[in-house]
Amino acid sequence: MNNNIKFIIDHLSKSFEKKEVLKDIDFTFEKGKIYGLLGRNGAGKTTLFNCLNRDLKADSGDFFFEENGQRREVKADDIGYVLSTPTVPEFLTGREFLKFFIDINEKSITDKKSIDEYFDYMSISPADRDKLLKDYSHGMKNKMQMLVNIIAKPNILLLDEPLTSLDVVVAEEMKQLLRNLKQECIIIFSTHILDLALDLCDEIVLLSHGELELVEKVSLDNKDFKDKIIEALREDGNE
Amino acid sequence: MNKTLKISFALKNTYRVNSILYALKQMLILKKILPSALYGVKGLKIFANILSVIWEFLSAFLGKLLYIFCIYGVIFFGYDGYSNKSELFLHMLLFLTVIGAFLNTNLFNPTKEKYYAVFLMRMDAKQYVLINYGYAILKVIIGFLPFMFLMRPLLNVPLWLSIVLPFSIAGLKLFVAASSLWDYEKRGFAYNENKLGKFLWAFVALMIILSGGLPAVGIAIPQIASTTLFILFVPLGIVGALKVIRFNEYKAVFQDLFSQTQPFADRKTQALRKQSEKHISTDTSITSSRRGFEYLNELFIKRHKDILWSASKMITYVCIVLTVGVIIASYLFPEIKETTNHLILNWLPYFVFIMYLINRGTGFTQALFVNCDHSLLTYPFYKQPGMILKLFAIRLREIMKINALPALVIGVGLALLLFVTGGTDNPLNYAVIIVSILCMSAFFSVHYLTIYYLMQPYNAATEIKNGMYQVVKIATYFVCYYMIRVRMSTIIFGTLTIVFCILYCIIACILVYRLAPKTFRLRQ
């Protein structure tokens, strides 16, 4: 993947009846960084993700990649989208799901590994690999979902509250995985947990008043930075 | 107590008013006009409140009126040979009262209102029951009184009995409820009127047979016996009422009741998913040597063989048995040959409705969504236009296979029947019958898969969120139903069907290829 890639959201708007959830959003995301997307409940984080994933049609505006100054449309396989509640095809085994995914994405997967290597990479034990996904635990389903989303190396990875309900070991494994991945794609990570965002993310972006706003850390220490974020979010809630 | 009364009625009313407003909002035309904040609009609220009061009134009286009228209708028109109408009336009322006491308890019906009041709003369960159940019993008595009184002269029931009857009906309800409470104390298991066991179902079936069947053979319980029983129900009711009042563990009863059922939509969809998960075969020998989407499809079909194929196979067996039965019958009773032959040559349109009834389109698409697309549609790779269309073609082939099995048997069966009942002057009829029935089955396969792909109606919680999809489904039903009335010679109707189905399939597939990449998404 090109190193100078940027993901640009250009005047994106979305309303539900009279409520303007996304107001003319303009923002540029750069590769090599994990962006922590913070917002109050109902601020529109999931709406933003759904628009970017084209599950929801935006009212106006666009989003695209910019590679070496050249604009390029976003294709479906450019995006990986990991939901907080993992959804996996319950009737397949973990191995079958991976085989199916690799089969149909053969052309777009660079440096293909064996299925077991992928399982090893995600720390899924050999005993679980041939079980039906319906019998997987929540954490294992989450790992499978994440794995399928990163095998094809999408240019942008959207993560909607992905670590909230995982046990500490899996959560730590996933955090490490994301840190390793960030050199290869743009990661936008939505969360409610401020400490997690501060620990994992390189940039903090607030979604407030329907707009995206980067919170500059500059010379603030962690506590002041935290206060600044909370203050900004509080203002949004008082509207 | 007074407060409980007020709160529980306000809660019930709010719930009903909001349900009315929600229903209004779901209507196609009103959807755009009504604001999303409609639950706070005063005018609308007053309107819904009026509807709610009317509903309360109707539920108290209209239901009872219909009930009495139905019995009356059956007595005077169904058993017009039976002269002692009052005896017959009491006979039927007696058995129906017994059924009602078990199936319509109010107390053991796990409704949402109960859940909201007792668990979410933490109202005192006993007070809630005494108020609401008391009100329900009162509604039974007051609802029945005027109609029993009015119908008295027609049925020749003595005045005193017409006044006692409403109390008897309520009395037996109370007694059955109390018995269930005793049973709960003994076994710790709450009776649920929506989940009857085998024995109770058998008992209800027996009661229905006795209520209608005995008079059919000229037997009814003597009036003196039924009257005595009705009178007996009153003191039993008092015993029951005392138990209901003294019982203190309503909260535990409700807890058990709600653990048996799923009162909410999201829980229902969860239950649907759990249910469909159960259908996934755990047979470890199931594998596939194919690749890509063919691999996914083969595993899906093999692991869901139960839900996908069993109904189709069952229908096929029934069709084989019916065909063989009619063939044998036509040899045993040659006089039916001519009529059968005539029917086959003129009643082909009827088979549109039959094919509609037996096609597995909705079952297939629901299984596809709940067990496969529901999860895979959240992955961007699955939504690439090329992928969607590739899978559409594979699935079309599968649903056509499932529907074609019974269609082939019906088509060949009809052609065979035509042959053994005297044949036809135009041998083309045989081919037209077989091909047109197969075309109908292909039509339904394409139709349901197309509307699924073009209107993908489900959201992530597997609820249907597309009004248009429902409209198309209902319209399909009406068109097919209308076909029952069409009379046309088989050769003409069959040929028209073949042409229509082929054209429809071509157009539908073009539409899917053009539009599905945009429409085949999870509903938000």
PDB file of C-alpha atoms in Angstrom, chain B residues 413-519:
ATOM      1  CA  GLY B 413     -49.139 -36.479 -11.585  1.00  0.00           C
ATOM      2  CA  LEU B 414     -51.685 -34.234 -13.324  1.00  0.00           C
ATOM      3  CA  ALA B 415     -50.561 -35.394 -16.771  1.00  0.00           C
ATOM      4  CA  LEU B 416     -50.829 -38.992 -15.599  1.00  0.00           C
ATOM      5  CA  LEU B 417     -54.294 -38.384 -14.186  1.00  0.00           C
ATOM      6  CA  LEU B 418     -55.333 -36.761 -17.434  1.00  0.00           C
ATOM      7  CA  PHE B 419     -54.157 -39.863 -19.240  1.00  0.00           C
ATOM      8  CA  VAL B 420     -55.874 -42.433 -17.024  1.00  0.00           C
ATOM      9  CA  THR B 421     -59.125 -40.494 -16.880  1.00  0.00           C
ATOM     10  CA  GLY B 422     -59.634 -40.600 -20.597  1.00  0.00           C
ATOM     11  CA  GLY B 423     -56.812 -38.584 -22.097  1.00  0.00           C
ATOM     12  CA  THR B 424     -57.204 -35.604 -24.407  1.00  0.00           C
ATOM     13  CA  ASP B 425     -57.595 -34.910 -28.098  1.00  0.00           C
ATOM     14  CA  ASN B 426     -54.631 -32.604 -28.040  1.00  0.00           C
ATOM     15  CA  PRO B 427     -51.508 -34.363 -26.720  1.00  0.00           C
ATOM     16  CA  LEU B 428     -49.885 -30.968 -26.309  1.00  0.00           C
ATOM     17  CA  ASN B 429     -51.941 -30.677 -23.119  1.00  0.00           C
ATOM     18  CA  TYR B 430     -49.642 -33.140 -21.354  1.00  0.00           C
ATOM     19  CA  ALA B 431     -46.559 -31.103 -22.100  1.00  0.00           C
ATOM     20  CA  VAL B 432     -48.274 -27.809 -21.277  1.00  0.00           C
ATOM     21  CA  ILE B 433     -49.402 -29.088 -17.871  1.00  0.00           C
ATOM     22  CA  ILE B 434     -45.957 -30.332 -16.861  1.00  0.00           C
ATOM     23  CA  VAL B 435     -44.075 -27.328 -18.204  1.00  0.00           C
ATOM     24  CA  SER B 436     -46.499 -24.723 -16.880  1.00  0.00           C
ATOM     25  CA  ILE B 437     -46.491 -26.186 -13.348  1.00  0.00           C
ATOM     26  CA  LEU B 438     -42.694 -26.206 -13.413  1.00  0.00           C
ATOM     27  CA  CYS B 439     -42.772 -22.627 -14.690  1.00  0.00           C
ATOM     28  CA  MET B 440     -45.049 -21.592 -11.829  1.00  0.00           C
ATOM     29  CA  SER B 441     -42.606 -23.087  -9.366  1.00  0.00           C
ATOM     30  CA  ALA B 442     -39.739 -21.299 -11.101  1.00  0.00           C
ATOM     31  CA  PHE B 443     -41.747 -18.091 -10.985  1.00  0.00           C
ATOM     32  CA  PHE B 444     -42.228 -18.271  -7.214  1.00  0.00           C
ATOM     33  CA  SER B 445     -38.556 -19.116  -6.735  1.00  0.00           C
ATOM     34  CA  VAL B 446     -37.458 -16.109  -8.771  1.00  0.00           C
ATOM     35  CA  HIS B 447     -40.128 -13.875  -7.288  1.00  0.00           C
ATOM     36  CA  TYR B 448     -39.251 -14.404  -3.635  1.00  0.00           C
ATOM     37  CA  LEU B 449     -35.516 -14.327  -4.161  1.00  0.00           C
ATOM     38  CA  THR B 450     -35.825 -11.178  -6.272  1.00  0.00           C
ATOM     39  CA  ILE B 451     -37.893  -9.265  -3.741  1.00  0.00           C
ATOM     40  CA  TYR B 452     -35.449 -10.400  -1.072  1.00  0.00           C
ATOM     41  CA  TYR B 453     -32.509  -9.037  -3.026  1.00  0.00           C
ATOM     42  CA  LEU B 454     -34.225  -5.864  -4.181  1.00  0.00           C
ATOM     43  CA  MET B 455     -35.928  -4.959  -0.925  1.00  0.00           C
ATOM     44  CA  GLN B 456     -33.766  -6.735   1.641  1.00  0.00           C
ATOM     45  CA  PRO B 457     -36.291  -6.163   4.413  1.00  0.00           C
ATOM     46  CA  TYR B 458     -34.424  -7.186   7.545  1.00  0.00           C
ATOM     47  CA  ASN B 459     -32.325  -5.118   9.931  1.00  0.00           C
ATOM     48  CA  ALA B 460     -29.445  -6.413  12.006  1.00  0.00           C
ATOM     49  CA  ALA B 461     -31.893  -7.580  14.673  1.00  0.00           C
ATOM     50  CA  THR B 462     -33.681  -9.717  12.024  1.00  0.00           C
ATOM     51  CA  GLU B 463     -36.836  -7.619  12.216  1.00  0.00           C
ATOM     52  CA  ILE B 464     -38.668  -6.856   8.981  1.00  0.00           C
ATOM     53  CA  LYS B 465     -38.313  -3.126   8.439  1.00  0.00           C
ATOM     54  CA  ASN B 466     -39.612  -2.670   4.912  1.00  0.00           C
ATOM     55  CA  GLY B 467     -43.311  -1.929   4.499  1.00  0.00           C
ATOM     56  CA  MET B 468     -43.053  -2.281   0.733  1.00  0.00           C
ATOM     57  CA  TYR B 469     -41.776  -5.847   1.086  1.00  0.00           C
ATOM     58  CA  GLN B 470     -44.854  -6.738   3.123  1.00  0.00           C
ATOM     59  CA  VAL B 471     -47.105  -5.036   0.572  1.00  0.00           C
ATOM     60  CA  VAL B 472     -45.557  -7.037  -2.283  1.00  0.00           C
ATOM     61  CA  LYS B 473     -45.988 -10.245  -0.305  1.00  0.00           C
ATOM     62  CA  ILE B 474     -49.648  -9.503   0.409  1.00  0.00           C
ATOM     63  CA  ALA B 475     -50.235  -8.480  -3.220  1.00  0.00           C
ATOM     64  CA  THR B 476     -48.705 -11.783  -4.341  1.00  0.00           C
ATOM     65  CA  TYR B 477     -51.170 -13.582  -2.126  1.00  0.00           C
ATOM     66  CA  PHE B 478     -54.165 -11.718  -3.524  1.00  0.00           C
ATOM     67  CA  VAL B 479     -53.156 -12.213  -7.142  1.00  0.00           C
ATOM     68  CA  CYS B 480     -52.675 -15.939  -6.556  1.00  0.00           C
ATOM     69  CA  TYR B 481     -55.916 -16.161  -4.633  1.00  0.00           C
ATOM     70  CA  TYR B 482     -57.752 -14.395  -7.437  1.00  0.00           C
ATOM     71  CA  MET B 483     -56.522 -17.065  -9.845  1.00  0.00           C
ATOM     72  CA  ILE B 484     -58.842 -19.538  -8.095  1.00  0.00           C
ATOM     73  CA  ARG B 485     -61.746 -17.799  -9.812  1.00  0.00           C
ATOM     74  CA  VAL B 486     -60.219 -17.827 -13.271  1.00  0.00           C
ATOM     75  CA  ARG B 487     -61.583 -20.523 -15.550  1.00  0.00           C
ATOM     76  CA  MET B 488     -59.663 -21.077 -18.728  1.00  0.00           C
ATOM     77  CA  SER B 489     -58.779 -24.080 -20.813  1.00  0.00           C
ATOM     78  CA  THR B 490     -55.552 -25.660 -19.700  1.00  0.00           C
ATOM     79  CA  ILE B 491     -53.827 -25.264 -23.027  1.00  0.00           C
ATOM     80  CA  ILE B 492     -54.443 -21.500 -23.199  1.00  0.00           C
ATOM     81  CA  PHE B 493     -53.773 -20.757 -19.530  1.00  0.00           C
ATOM     82  CA  GLY B 494     -50.756 -23.067 -19.497  1.00  0.00           C
ATOM     83  CA  THR B 495     -49.204 -21.413 -22.533  1.00  0.00           C
ATOM     84  CA  LEU B 496     -49.862 -17.944 -21.126  1.00  0.00           C
ATOM     85  CA  THR B 497     -48.314 -19.022 -17.812  1.00  0.00           C
ATOM     86  CA  ILE B 498     -45.200 -20.327 -19.518  1.00  0.00           C
ATOM     87  CA  VAL B 499     -44.737 -17.102 -21.488  1.00  0.00           C
ATOM     88  CA  PHE B 500     -45.425 -14.923 -18.439  1.00  0.00           C
ATOM     89  CA  CYS B 501     -43.080 -16.870 -16.173  1.00  0.00           C
ATOM     90  CA  ILE B 502     -40.221 -16.801 -18.660  1.00  0.00           C
ATOM     91  CA  LEU B 503     -40.660 -13.055 -19.213  1.00  0.00           C
ATOM     92  CA  TYR B 504     -40.954 -12.389 -15.491  1.00  0.00           C
ATOM     93  CA  CYS B 505     -37.824 -14.383 -14.718  1.00  0.00           C
ATOM     94  CA  ILE B 506     -35.835 -12.523 -17.372  1.00  0.00           C
ATOM     95  CA  ILE B 507     -37.012  -9.096 -16.194  1.00  0.00           C
ATOM     96  CA  ALA B 508     -36.505  -9.971 -12.524  1.00  0.00           C
ATOM     97  CA  CYS B 509     -32.957 -11.166 -13.144  1.00  0.00           C
ATOM     98  CA  ILE B 510     -32.112  -8.039 -15.135  1.00  0.00           C
ATOM     99  CA  LEU B 511     -33.467  -5.910 -12.272  1.00  0.00           C
ATOM    100  CA  VAL B 512     -31.447  -7.844  -9.718  1.00  0.00           C
ATOM    101  CA  TYR B 513     -28.281  -7.490 -11.781  1.00  0.00           C
ATOM    102  CA  ARG B 514     -28.871  -3.773 -12.143  1.00  0.00           C
ATOM    103  CA  LEU B 515     -30.106  -2.882  -8.673  1.00  0.00           C
ATOM    104  CA  ALA B 516     -29.147  -5.532  -6.116  1.00  0.00           C
ATOM    105  CA  PRO B 517     -25.597  -4.248  -5.562  1.00  0.00           C
ATOM    106  CA  LYS B 518     -27.235  -1.109  -4.180  1.00  0.00           C
ATOM    107  CA  THR B 519     -30.268  -2.608  -2.464  1.00  0.00           C
TER     108      THR B 519
END
